[in-house]
Short mmCIF file of C-alpha atoms in Angstrom, two decimals:
data_model
loop_
_atom_site.label_atom_id
_atom_site.label_comp_id
_atom_site.label_asym_id
_atom_site.label_seq_id
_atom_site.Cartn_x
_atom_site.Cartn_y
_atom_site.Cartn_z
CA MET A 1 -9.35 3.86 3.12
CA MET A 2 -7.18 4.09 0.06
CA GLU A 3 -4.89 7.09 0.41
CA VAL A 4 -1.37 6.95 1.75
CA CYS A 5 0.72 9.92 2.93
CA GLY A 6 4.46 9.41 2.88
CA SER A 7 5.31 5.75 3.00
CA SER A 8 4.67 4.88 6.62
CA ASN A 9 1.04 3.92 6.32
CA VAL A 10 -0.02 1.72 3.43
CA THR A 11 -3.72 1.02 3.14
CA LEU A 12 -5.51 -1.21 0.69
CA ARG A 13 -9.22 -1.45 0.02
CA GLU A 14 -11.05 -4.26 1.71
CA PHE A 15 -10.20 -7.44 -0.16
CA GLY A 16 -11.63 -10.93 -0.07
CA SER A 17 -11.44 -14.18 -1.92
CA GLU A 18 -13.43 -17.36 -2.33
CA GLN A 19 -11.97 -20.63 -3.60
CA SER A 20 -13.39 -23.69 -5.36
CA LEU A 21 -16.62 -21.98 -6.26
CA LEU A 22 -16.90 -23.53 -9.73
CA SER A 23 -17.39 -27.26 -10.13
CA ARG A 24 -15.88 -27.91 -13.60
CA PRO A 25 -12.40 -26.34 -13.51
CA ASP A 26 -9.59 -27.96 -11.55
CA GLY A 27 -9.17 -24.76 -9.57
CA SER A 28 -11.21 -21.61 -9.30
CA ALA A 29 -11.18 -18.45 -7.23
CA SER A 30 -12.81 -15.09 -7.04
CA PHE A 31 -10.86 -12.06 -5.82
CA ILE A 32 -12.50 -8.82 -4.78
CA GLN A 33 -10.62 -5.56 -4.09
CA GLY A 34 -13.09 -2.86 -3.00
CA ASP A 35 -15.55 -2.88 -5.91
CA THR A 36 -13.23 -4.52 -8.46
CA SER A 37 -14.18 -8.17 -8.79
CA VAL A 38 -12.57 -10.91 -10.89
CA LEU A 39 -13.30 -14.62 -11.30
CA ALA A 40 -10.49 -17.02 -12.22
CA ALA A 41 -10.57 -20.65 -13.36
CA ALA A 42 -7.57 -22.94 -13.85
CA TYR A 43 -7.49 -26.13 -15.88
CA GLY A 44 -4.56 -28.47 -16.00
CA PRO A 45 -2.41 -30.33 -16.61
CA ALA A 46 -4.40 -31.43 -19.64
CA GLU A 47 -3.90 -32.53 -23.24
CA VAL A 48 -2.17 -30.00 -25.48
CA LYS A 49 -2.45 -29.40 -29.24
CA VAL A 50 0.59 -30.71 -31.07
CA SER A 51 1.17 -27.28 -32.63
CA LYS A 52 1.42 -25.69 -29.18
CA GLU A 53 3.30 -28.35 -27.27
CA ILE A 54 6.73 -27.72 -25.77
CA TYR A 55 8.89 -30.79 -25.31
CA ASP A 56 10.21 -30.06 -21.81
CA ARG A 57 7.61 -27.81 -20.20
CA ALA A 58 3.88 -27.26 -19.89
CA THR A 59 2.25 -24.69 -22.18
CA LEU A 60 0.43 -22.01 -20.20
CA GLU A 61 -2.42 -20.12 -21.84
CA VAL A 62 -4.14 -17.15 -20.23
CA LEU A 63 -7.47 -15.81 -21.48
CA ILE A 64 -8.94 -12.58 -20.18
CA GLN A 65 -12.62 -12.04 -20.86
CA PRO A 66 -13.95 -8.50 -20.55
CA LYS A 67 -17.36 -7.77 -19.11
CA VAL A 68 -18.89 -6.93 -22.50
CA GLY A 69 -17.80 -7.99 -25.96
CA LEU A 70 -14.86 -9.99 -27.22
CA PRO A 71 -11.29 -9.70 -25.99
CA SER A 72 -9.42 -6.90 -27.77
CA VAL A 73 -5.84 -5.69 -28.05
CA ARG A 74 -5.98 -4.26 -24.52
CA GLU A 75 -6.76 -7.69 -23.05
CA ARG A 76 -3.88 -9.24 -25.04
CA ALA A 77 -1.36 -6.96 -23.37
CA GLN A 78 -2.78 -7.81 -19.91
CA GLU A 79 -2.74 -11.52 -20.79
CA GLN A 80 0.95 -11.30 -21.67
CA CYS A 81 1.75 -9.75 -18.27
CA VAL A 82 -0.25 -12.34 -16.31
CA ARG A 83 1.05 -15.26 -18.37
CA GLU A 84 4.72 -14.42 -18.06
CA THR A 85 4.36 -13.88 -14.30
CA CYS A 86 2.63 -17.25 -13.87
CA GLU A 87 5.22 -18.98 -16.08
CA ALA A 88 8.00 -17.70 -13.85
CA SER A 89 6.33 -18.97 -10.69
CA LEU A 90 4.88 -22.32 -11.84
CA LEU A 91 7.10 -25.39 -12.04
CA LEU A 92 6.32 -26.01 -15.69
CA SER A 93 9.03 -28.59 -16.23
CA LEU A 94 7.08 -31.05 -14.06
CA HIS A 95 4.43 -31.37 -16.77
CA PRO A 96 6.06 -31.52 -20.20
CA ARG A 97 3.83 -31.70 -23.27
CA SER A 98 0.77 -30.65 -21.25
CA SER A 99 -1.36 -27.57 -21.23
CA LEU A 100 -2.36 -25.32 -18.34
CA THR A 101 -5.18 -22.91 -19.03
CA LEU A 102 -6.10 -19.92 -16.90
CA ILE A 103 -9.28 -18.00 -17.63
CA LEU A 104 -9.92 -14.65 -15.98
CA GLN A 105 -13.41 -13.20 -16.20
CA LEU A 106 -13.93 -9.57 -15.32
CA ILE A 107 -17.01 -9.08 -13.16
CA HIS A 108 -16.62 -5.41 -12.28
CA ASP A 109 -13.83 -2.91 -12.86
CA ASP A 110 -13.33 -0.16 -10.30
CA GLY A 111 -9.60 0.40 -10.68
CA SER A 112 -6.47 -1.70 -9.95
CA LEU A 113 -7.64 -4.24 -12.49
CA LEU A 114 -4.34 -5.84 -13.47
CA SER A 115 -3.36 -6.44 -9.84
CA CYS A 116 -6.76 -8.01 -9.16
CA PHE A 117 -6.20 -10.34 -12.16
CA LEU A 118 -2.80 -11.33 -10.76
CA ASN A 119 -4.16 -12.02 -7.27
CA ALA A 120 -7.09 -14.05 -8.60
CA ALA A 121 -4.70 -15.99 -10.86
CA CYS A 122 -2.41 -16.90 -7.96
CA VAL A 123 -5.27 -18.06 -5.74
CA ALA A 124 -6.83 -20.12 -8.55
CA LEU A 125 -3.49 -21.81 -9.31
CA MET A 126 -3.13 -22.63 -5.60
CA ASP A 127 -6.66 -24.00 -5.56
CA ALA A 128 -5.90 -26.22 -8.56
CA GLY A 129 -2.95 -27.64 -6.67
CA LEU A 130 -0.43 -26.76 -9.41
CA PRO A 131 3.15 -26.87 -8.14
CA MET A 132 4.66 -23.39 -7.83
CA SER A 133 8.15 -22.27 -6.83
CA ARG A 134 6.81 -19.03 -5.37
CA LEU A 135 3.54 -17.21 -4.83
CA PHE A 136 2.98 -13.73 -6.21
CA CYS A 137 0.57 -10.88 -5.72
CA GLY A 138 -0.32 -7.75 -7.65
CA VAL A 139 -0.28 -4.19 -6.29
CA THR A 140 -1.26 -1.05 -8.18
CA CYS A 141 0.05 2.43 -7.31
CA ALA A 142 -1.14 5.73 -8.73
CA ILE A 143 0.67 9.07 -8.50
CA ASP A 144 -1.81 11.92 -8.39
CA ALA A 145 -1.31 15.49 -9.60
CA ASP A 146 0.24 16.55 -6.23
CA GLY A 147 2.82 13.76 -6.24
CA GLN A 148 1.09 11.67 -3.58
CA ILE A 149 1.26 7.91 -3.93
CA ILE A 150 -2.08 6.12 -3.75
CA THR A 151 -2.12 2.33 -3.41
CA ASP A 152 -5.00 0.28 -4.81
CA PRO A 153 -6.66 3.26 -6.56
CA THR A 154 -10.30 3.29 -7.64
CA ALA A 155 -11.22 3.94 -11.26
CA ALA A 156 -11.87 7.63 -10.49
CA GLN A 157 -8.46 8.00 -8.83
CA GLU A 158 -6.77 6.23 -11.77
CA LYS A 159 -8.31 8.68 -14.19
CA GLU A 160 -7.07 11.72 -12.24
CA SER A 161 -3.56 10.29 -11.76
CA ARG A 162 -0.59 11.33 -13.84
CA ALA A 163 1.09 7.93 -13.55
CA LEU A 164 -0.21 4.44 -12.90
CA MET A 165 1.99 1.45 -12.07
CA THR A 166 1.19 -2.18 -11.43
CA PHE A 167 3.79 -4.52 -9.93
CA ALA A 168 3.76 -8.24 -9.30
CA ILE A 169 5.77 -8.98 -6.15
CA ASP A 170 7.03 -12.47 -5.34
CA ALA A 171 6.55 -13.98 -1.90
CA THR A 172 10.02 -15.42 -1.31
CA GLU A 173 12.26 -12.40 -1.85
CA ARG A 174 9.74 -9.55 -2.22
CA ARG A 175 11.27 -8.56 -5.57
CA VAL A 176 9.50 -7.15 -8.61
CA MET A 177 8.48 -9.90 -11.03
CA MET A 178 6.33 -7.88 -13.37
CA SER A 179 5.98 -4.17 -13.97
CA SER A 180 3.51 -2.37 -16.18
CA THR A 181 3.36 1.42 -16.16
CA ARG A 182 1.49 4.24 -17.81
CA GLY A 183 2.26 7.95 -17.61
CA SER A 184 5.54 9.64 -16.79
CA PHE A 185 7.33 9.68 -13.45
CA SER A 186 10.84 10.15 -12.05
CA VAL A 187 13.22 7.43 -10.95
CA HIS A 188 12.74 8.43 -7.29
CA GLU A 189 8.97 8.07 -7.59
CA LEU A 190 9.40 4.64 -9.17
CA GLN A 191 11.53 3.45 -6.27
CA GLN A 192 9.10 4.86 -3.72
CA CYS A 193 6.22 3.05 -5.41
CA ILE A 194 8.15 -0.20 -5.45
CA ALA A 195 8.85 0.15 -1.70
CA VAL A 196 5.20 0.93 -1.03
CA SER A 197 4.07 -2.05 -3.13
CA GLN A 198 6.45 -4.36 -1.28
CA LYS A 199 4.93 -3.24 2.02
CA ALA A 200 1.40 -3.72 0.72
CA SER A 201 2.23 -7.19 -0.58
CA GLU A 202 2.90 -8.33 3.02
CA LYS A 203 -0.78 -7.91 3.81
CA ILE A 204 -1.85 -9.85 0.73
CA PHE A 205 0.53 -12.72 1.44
CA GLN A 206 -0.69 -12.89 5.04
CA PHE A 207 -4.21 -13.09 3.64
CA TYR A 208 -3.23 -15.99 1.33
CA ARG A 209 -1.78 -17.85 4.29
CA ASP A 210 -4.84 -17.26 6.45
CA SER A 211 -7.32 -18.32 3.79
CA VAL A 212 -5.43 -21.52 2.98
CA ARG A 213 -5.06 -22.35 6.68
CA ARG A 214 -8.78 -21.76 7.24
CA ARG A 215 -9.67 -23.96 4.30
CA TYR A 216 -7.52 -26.94 5.15
CA SER A 217 -7.95 -26.83 8.95
CA LYS A 218 -11.42 -28.33 8.50
CA THR A 219 -10.14 -31.34 6.60
CA LEU A 220 -7.08 -32.04 8.75
CA LEU B 1 44.36 -31.13 -32.70
CA PHE B 2 40.58 -30.81 -32.66
CA PHE B 3 38.77 -31.46 -29.33
CA PRO B 4 35.05 -31.80 -30.10
CA SER B 5 34.10 -31.97 -26.42
CA LEU B 6 35.26 -28.35 -25.86
CA TYR B 7 32.89 -26.94 -28.45
CA THR B 8 29.21 -26.74 -27.52
CA SER B 9 26.88 -26.68 -30.47
CA ARG B 10 24.87 -23.52 -31.11
CA VAL B 11 22.03 -25.54 -32.57
CA ALA B 12 21.91 -28.55 -30.24
CA GLU B 13 22.53 -26.79 -26.92
CA PRO B 14 21.80 -23.09 -27.40
CA LEU B 15 21.66 -22.29 -23.68
CA GLU B 16 25.07 -23.84 -22.94
CA TYR B 17 26.53 -22.10 -25.97
CA HIS B 18 25.39 -18.71 -24.73
CA ARG B 19 26.44 -19.45 -21.15
CA SER B 20 30.01 -20.19 -22.27
CA PHE B 21 30.21 -16.67 -23.69
CA LEU B 22 28.51 -14.99 -20.75
CA LYS B 23 31.10 -16.53 -18.42
CA ASP B 24 33.70 -14.36 -20.16
CA ASN B 25 31.41 -11.31 -20.01
CA CYS B 26 30.77 -11.15 -23.73
CA ARG B 27 28.23 -12.39 -26.27
CA PRO B 28 28.35 -14.61 -29.39
CA ASP B 29 28.27 -11.63 -31.75
CA GLY B 30 31.28 -10.07 -30.00
CA ARG B 31 29.40 -7.38 -28.07
CA GLU B 32 29.86 -6.53 -24.40
CA LEU B 33 26.97 -7.15 -22.02
CA SER B 34 26.01 -3.47 -21.99
CA GLU B 35 26.61 -2.66 -25.63
CA PHE B 36 23.82 -1.79 -28.06
CA ARG B 37 23.94 -2.87 -31.70
CA THR B 38 24.65 -0.28 -34.39
CA THR B 39 21.53 1.80 -35.05
CA THR B 40 20.93 3.33 -38.47
CA LEU B 41 18.09 5.67 -39.36
CA ASN B 42 16.61 6.77 -42.68
CA ILE B 43 13.70 9.23 -42.85
CA GLY B 44 11.27 10.33 -45.52
CA SER B 45 11.63 7.17 -47.60
CA ILE B 46 7.87 6.76 -48.17
CA THR B 47 6.80 9.77 -50.26
CA THR B 48 3.09 8.89 -50.23
CA ALA B 49 2.97 9.03 -46.41
CA ASP B 50 2.89 12.25 -44.41
CA GLY B 51 5.93 11.08 -42.43
CA SER B 52 8.05 7.96 -42.45
CA ALA B 53 11.18 6.43 -40.98
CA LEU B 54 13.17 3.25 -41.39
CA VAL B 55 15.23 2.02 -38.45
CA LYS B 56 17.78 -0.78 -38.30
CA VAL B 57 19.04 -1.96 -34.90
CA GLY B 58 21.56 -4.63 -35.88
CA ASN B 59 19.48 -6.90 -38.11
CA THR B 60 16.08 -5.88 -36.71
CA THR B 61 14.43 -3.60 -39.25
CA VAL B 62 11.24 -1.61 -38.63
CA ILE B 63 9.61 0.82 -41.00
CA CYS B 64 7.03 3.33 -39.75
CA GLY B 65 4.59 5.27 -41.92
CA ILE B 66 2.26 8.02 -40.69
CA LYS B 67 -0.93 9.13 -42.42
CA ALA B 68 -2.94 12.05 -41.06
CA GLU B 69 -6.69 12.44 -41.40
CA LEU B 70 -9.29 14.89 -40.12
CA THR B 71 -11.87 13.32 -37.88
CA ASN B 72 -14.10 13.83 -34.88
CA PRO B 73 -12.22 13.82 -31.58
CA ILE B 74 -12.80 11.01 -29.08
CA VAL B 75 -15.41 11.60 -26.40
CA GLU B 76 -13.00 11.58 -23.44
CA ALA B 77 -10.64 14.25 -24.85
CA PRO B 78 -12.63 16.67 -26.97
CA GLY B 79 -9.89 19.28 -27.45
CA LYS B 80 -7.11 17.03 -28.61
CA GLY B 81 -6.13 14.99 -31.61
CA TYR B 82 -5.15 11.39 -31.15
CA ILE B 83 -2.80 8.78 -32.48
CA VAL B 84 -3.63 5.23 -33.55
CA PRO B 85 -0.54 3.02 -33.42
CA ASN B 86 -0.40 -0.35 -35.06
CA VAL B 87 2.52 -2.75 -34.94
CA ASP B 88 2.66 -5.46 -37.59
CA LEU B 89 4.90 -8.53 -37.32
CA PRO B 90 4.33 -10.21 -40.67
CA PRO B 91 5.64 -13.68 -41.65
CA LEU B 92 8.11 -11.84 -43.90
CA CYS B 93 10.23 -10.82 -40.92
CA SER B 94 10.72 -14.17 -39.22
CA SER B 95 9.68 -17.80 -39.49
CA ARG B 96 8.10 -17.69 -36.06
CA PHE B 97 5.14 -15.60 -37.28
CA ARG B 98 2.45 -17.27 -39.37
CA PRO B 99 0.06 -15.49 -41.77
CA GLY B 100 -3.38 -14.62 -40.36
CA PRO B 101 -4.67 -12.39 -37.58
CA PRO B 102 -1.98 -10.44 -35.71
CA ALA B 103 0.03 -12.47 -33.25
CA GLU B 104 -0.21 -11.75 -29.56
CA GLN B 105 3.22 -10.16 -29.60
CA ALA B 106 2.16 -7.68 -32.27
CA GLN B 107 -0.98 -6.79 -30.34
CA ALA B 108 0.93 -6.38 -27.08
CA ALA B 109 3.47 -4.20 -28.90
CA SER B 110 0.68 -2.04 -30.40
CA GLN B 111 -0.80 -1.54 -26.94
CA PHE B 112 2.63 -0.66 -25.56
CA ILE B 113 3.18 2.19 -28.12
CA ALA B 114 -0.21 3.78 -27.62
CA ASP B 115 -1.06 5.12 -24.80
CA LEU B 116 -12.69 18.81 -35.97
CA CYS B 117 -8.97 17.17 -34.74
CA TRP B 118 -6.07 15.33 -36.43
CA VAL B 119 -5.82 11.59 -36.10
CA LEU B 120 -2.45 10.09 -36.98
CA TYR B 121 -2.49 6.52 -38.17
CA CYS B 122 0.95 5.14 -37.43
CA ASP B 123 1.73 1.80 -38.96
CA MET B 124 4.92 0.11 -37.97
CA MET B 125 5.91 -2.95 -39.91
CA CYS B 126 8.78 -5.15 -38.96
CA LEU B 127 10.80 -6.20 -42.00
CA ASP B 128 13.38 -8.31 -40.23
CA TYR B 129 12.97 -9.69 -36.74
CA ASP B 130 16.19 -10.13 -34.79
CA GLY B 131 15.05 -9.26 -31.29
CA ASN B 132 14.37 -5.91 -29.62
CA VAL B 133 11.43 -4.91 -31.82
CA LEU B 134 9.97 -2.53 -29.20
CA ASP B 135 13.01 -0.24 -29.17
CA ALA B 136 13.18 -0.13 -32.95
CA CYS B 137 9.45 0.68 -33.17
CA ILE B 138 9.77 3.57 -30.71
CA ILE B 139 12.73 5.06 -32.59
CA ALA B 140 10.94 4.64 -35.93
CA LEU B 141 7.77 6.24 -34.59
CA LEU B 142 9.64 9.18 -33.07
CA ALA B 143 11.67 9.82 -36.21
CA ALA B 144 8.60 9.52 -38.43
CA LEU B 145 6.67 11.97 -36.24
CA LYS B 146 9.53 14.46 -36.45
CA ASN B 147 9.47 14.01 -40.19
CA THR B 148 5.67 14.43 -40.45
CA HIS B 149 4.39 17.59 -42.01
CA LEU B 150 0.68 18.24 -41.64
CA PRO B 151 -1.06 20.35 -44.27
CA GLU B 152 -2.56 23.65 -43.18
CA VAL B 153 -6.28 23.57 -42.46
CA THR B 154 -8.45 26.69 -42.67
CA ILE B 155 -12.19 26.94 -42.14
CA SER B 156 -13.59 28.65 -45.19
CA THR B 157 -16.07 31.41 -44.27
CA GLU B 158 -18.55 30.63 -47.05
CA THR B 159 -19.12 26.94 -46.58
CA SER B 160 -17.86 26.74 -42.92
CA LYS B 161 -16.16 23.48 -43.80
CA PRO B 162 -12.47 22.77 -43.31
CA GLU B 163 -10.29 23.34 -46.34
CA VAL B 164 -7.04 21.51 -46.56
CA ASN B 165 -4.16 23.23 -48.27
CA LEU B 166 -1.77 20.46 -49.30
CA GLU B 167 0.87 22.90 -50.48
CA LYS B 168 1.55 24.57 -47.16
CA ARG B 169 2.74 22.14 -44.55
CA HIS B 170 3.74 22.58 -40.93
CA GLY B 171 5.92 20.25 -38.94
CA LEU B 172 4.63 18.68 -35.76
CA HIS B 173 5.70 20.08 -32.39
CA ILE B 174 7.38 17.26 -30.56
CA HIS B 175 7.69 18.21 -26.89
CA ARG B 176 9.38 15.12 -25.54
CA HIS B 177 11.50 12.45 -27.10
CA PRO B 178 10.85 9.08 -25.52
CA VAL B 179 13.42 6.42 -26.34
CA GLY B 180 13.33 2.80 -25.22
CA ALA B 181 16.06 0.45 -24.06
CA SER B 182 15.38 -3.26 -23.79
CA PHE B 183 17.20 -5.70 -21.57
CA CYS B 184 16.97 -9.33 -20.83
CA VAL B 185 17.95 -11.41 -17.84
CA PHE B 186 19.79 -14.71 -18.15
CA ASP B 187 19.66 -17.32 -15.40
CA ASP B 188 18.19 -14.77 -12.96
CA SER B 189 21.44 -12.84 -12.60
CA ILE B 190 23.17 -11.74 -15.78
CA LEU B 191 21.72 -8.63 -17.39
CA ILE B 192 22.28 -8.02 -21.10
CA VAL B 193 21.32 -5.06 -23.22
CA ASP B 194 19.61 -5.09 -26.65
CA PRO B 195 18.98 -8.85 -27.01
CA THR B 196 18.98 -10.63 -30.37
CA ALA B 197 16.10 -12.98 -31.20
CA GLU B 198 18.12 -15.99 -30.03
CA GLU B 199 19.01 -14.35 -26.71
CA GLU B 200 15.37 -13.31 -26.21
CA SER B 201 14.14 -16.87 -26.54
CA LEU B 202 16.71 -18.16 -24.03
CA SER B 203 16.25 -15.40 -21.46
CA THR B 204 14.38 -15.86 -18.20
CA ALA B 205 12.98 -12.32 -18.10
CA GLN B 206 12.69 -9.25 -20.33
CA LEU B 207 12.53 -5.58 -19.40
CA THR B 208 11.99 -2.42 -21.45
CA VAL B 209 12.57 1.05 -19.98
CA VAL B 210 11.46 4.14 -21.90
CA THR B 211 12.95 7.47 -20.79
CA ASP B 212 12.53 10.97 -22.14
CA ASP B 213 14.71 14.11 -22.31
CA GLU B 214 14.08 15.25 -18.75
CA ASP B 215 15.24 11.89 -17.32
CA ARG B 216 11.66 11.03 -16.49
CA LEU B 217 10.49 7.49 -17.01
CA CYS B 218 7.60 6.97 -19.39
CA VAL B 219 7.30 3.21 -19.23
CA VAL B 220 8.86 0.43 -17.17
CA HIS B 221 7.54 -2.68 -18.87
CA LYS B 222 8.48 -6.02 -17.47
CA PRO B 223 5.92 -8.63 -18.54
CA GLY B 224 6.60 -11.22 -15.86
CA GLY B 225 9.56 -13.56 -15.73
CA THR B 226 12.03 -13.92 -12.88
CA SER B 227 12.23 -11.18 -10.30
CA LEU B 228 14.69 -8.29 -10.45
CA SER B 229 16.48 -6.63 -7.54
CA GLY B 230 16.45 -2.88 -6.93
CA GLU B 231 20.12 -2.37 -7.93
CA LYS B 232 19.71 -4.17 -11.28
CA LEU B 233 16.65 -2.05 -12.02
CA GLN B 234 18.62 1.10 -11.23
CA GLU B 235 21.41 -0.08 -13.57
CA CYS B 236 18.88 -0.55 -16.36
CA ILE B 237 17.43 2.91 -15.83
CA SER B 238 20.87 4.57 -16.01
CA ARG B 239 21.72 2.66 -19.17
CA ALA B 240 18.36 3.67 -20.66
CA THR B 241 18.97 7.39 -19.98
CA ALA B 242 22.39 7.17 -21.67
CA ARG B 243 20.76 5.47 -24.64
CA GLN B 244 18.10 8.18 -24.82
CA ARG B 245 20.76 10.85 -25.37
CA GLU B 246 22.53 8.80 -28.06
CA ILE B 247 19.33 8.22 -30.01
CA GLN B 248 18.13 11.79 -29.67
CA LYS B 249 21.44 13.03 -31.12
CA LEU B 250 21.12 10.53 -33.96
CA ILE B 251 17.58 11.60 -34.82
CA ASP B 252 18.45 15.30 -34.68
CA LYS B 253 21.49 14.73 -36.89
CA VAL B 254 19.42 12.91 -39.52
CA ILE B 255 16.58 15.46 -39.49
CA HIS B 256 19.12 18.29 -39.80
CA SER B 257 20.93 16.63 -42.70
CA VAL B 258 17.64 16.12 -44.55
CA LYS B 259 16.74 19.81 -44.04
CA THR B 260 20.11 21.06 -45.32
CA ALA B 261 19.92 18.71 -48.31
CA GLN B 262 16.54 20.12 -49.45
#
């Protein structure tokens, strides 16, 4: 259910999400893509340390916890990608001198990890009720040895691929907010992958809309 | 006559100061929007290292030293050697870095570079931080690798242990020459090339594109920030390929001049 031939048919693994599953954080969500599963918790706006405060905006901190052990250099790079994407979509100037904390816990990694982190982060921020100028989603594409583009690859497919790209697409204009790539590829392949990711993001945004509608229709 | 209201202060209102220049399609240091700063390269300056290079892109200075060691290969790739990159942003280079464990930016930069055998420990230290550290690190690493000479290793038949002959040295075969070009986006629309530290802190998004000799892209790294349209991305890629040729010529010229001087 994961391969795509040409760019007419884009398929993603079965994905699902659950919101407000933790009682302590202001917002929490779990996001599952196939076998990859991530849990996100958002706290904020809360008190910030004087050394970290910014006078006109909120300070966003993202912490990624791996399944085993302490966070390493690899997690730091992923944290930077997630943090800068969230900073661009949150309305930070509404909460100056406050802190927003986002904690992402890896439950199981079966490929497309960074995009799963991004999706879980967006849903958790929505659940916490933090004001955002736009929603975003993450899509991973892999180019295998034959030049085929695979969306939402599994860990085995990622290993065999010659290039792996993760994009964060925004909901309002469907443009690329974040890009993180590994391996070498041509300009044409990059543009094809971006087009494929934009198509795939439609499904994820429809899913966000449906899950929020389902959640709030009971209370209204 | 002096009209104070026409002059915006660089210190009090940095964003307005930069905007007033961008309106006229230029930047405070006199560069055009798509102009890189002067790049200078010096190789072989560290004699105790197997390979070294010092790069200056404007004021940003990065020095790279390479030490080679024999070790066991990693489990996933038993037939190959590997490289261990490390980027250091010490307090010496800028007041924004404090002493202690490596800052997140240094760790993210180390991750960005990285992606019986030889292991090459590559240490890149920034001596002066004025923006665009990633590009300078890539150039320094590439030049240092080209400058690296590994000693010959033979397995002696009596003891069946590797013997290192420090006198005879072979250069490394570098198949591809990746070169990076960094950009930053101002106010969601204006794209500038090779940002200084001040421009980096005021930008709304940053992008680094690494291309190699065959016009293939190695990395398109955009850690979040405002979104970018397809045309702007294409512009960045073309500028990056042009930059790759300039830097490759520079590195080849320097390596050649060192060889003829010896």
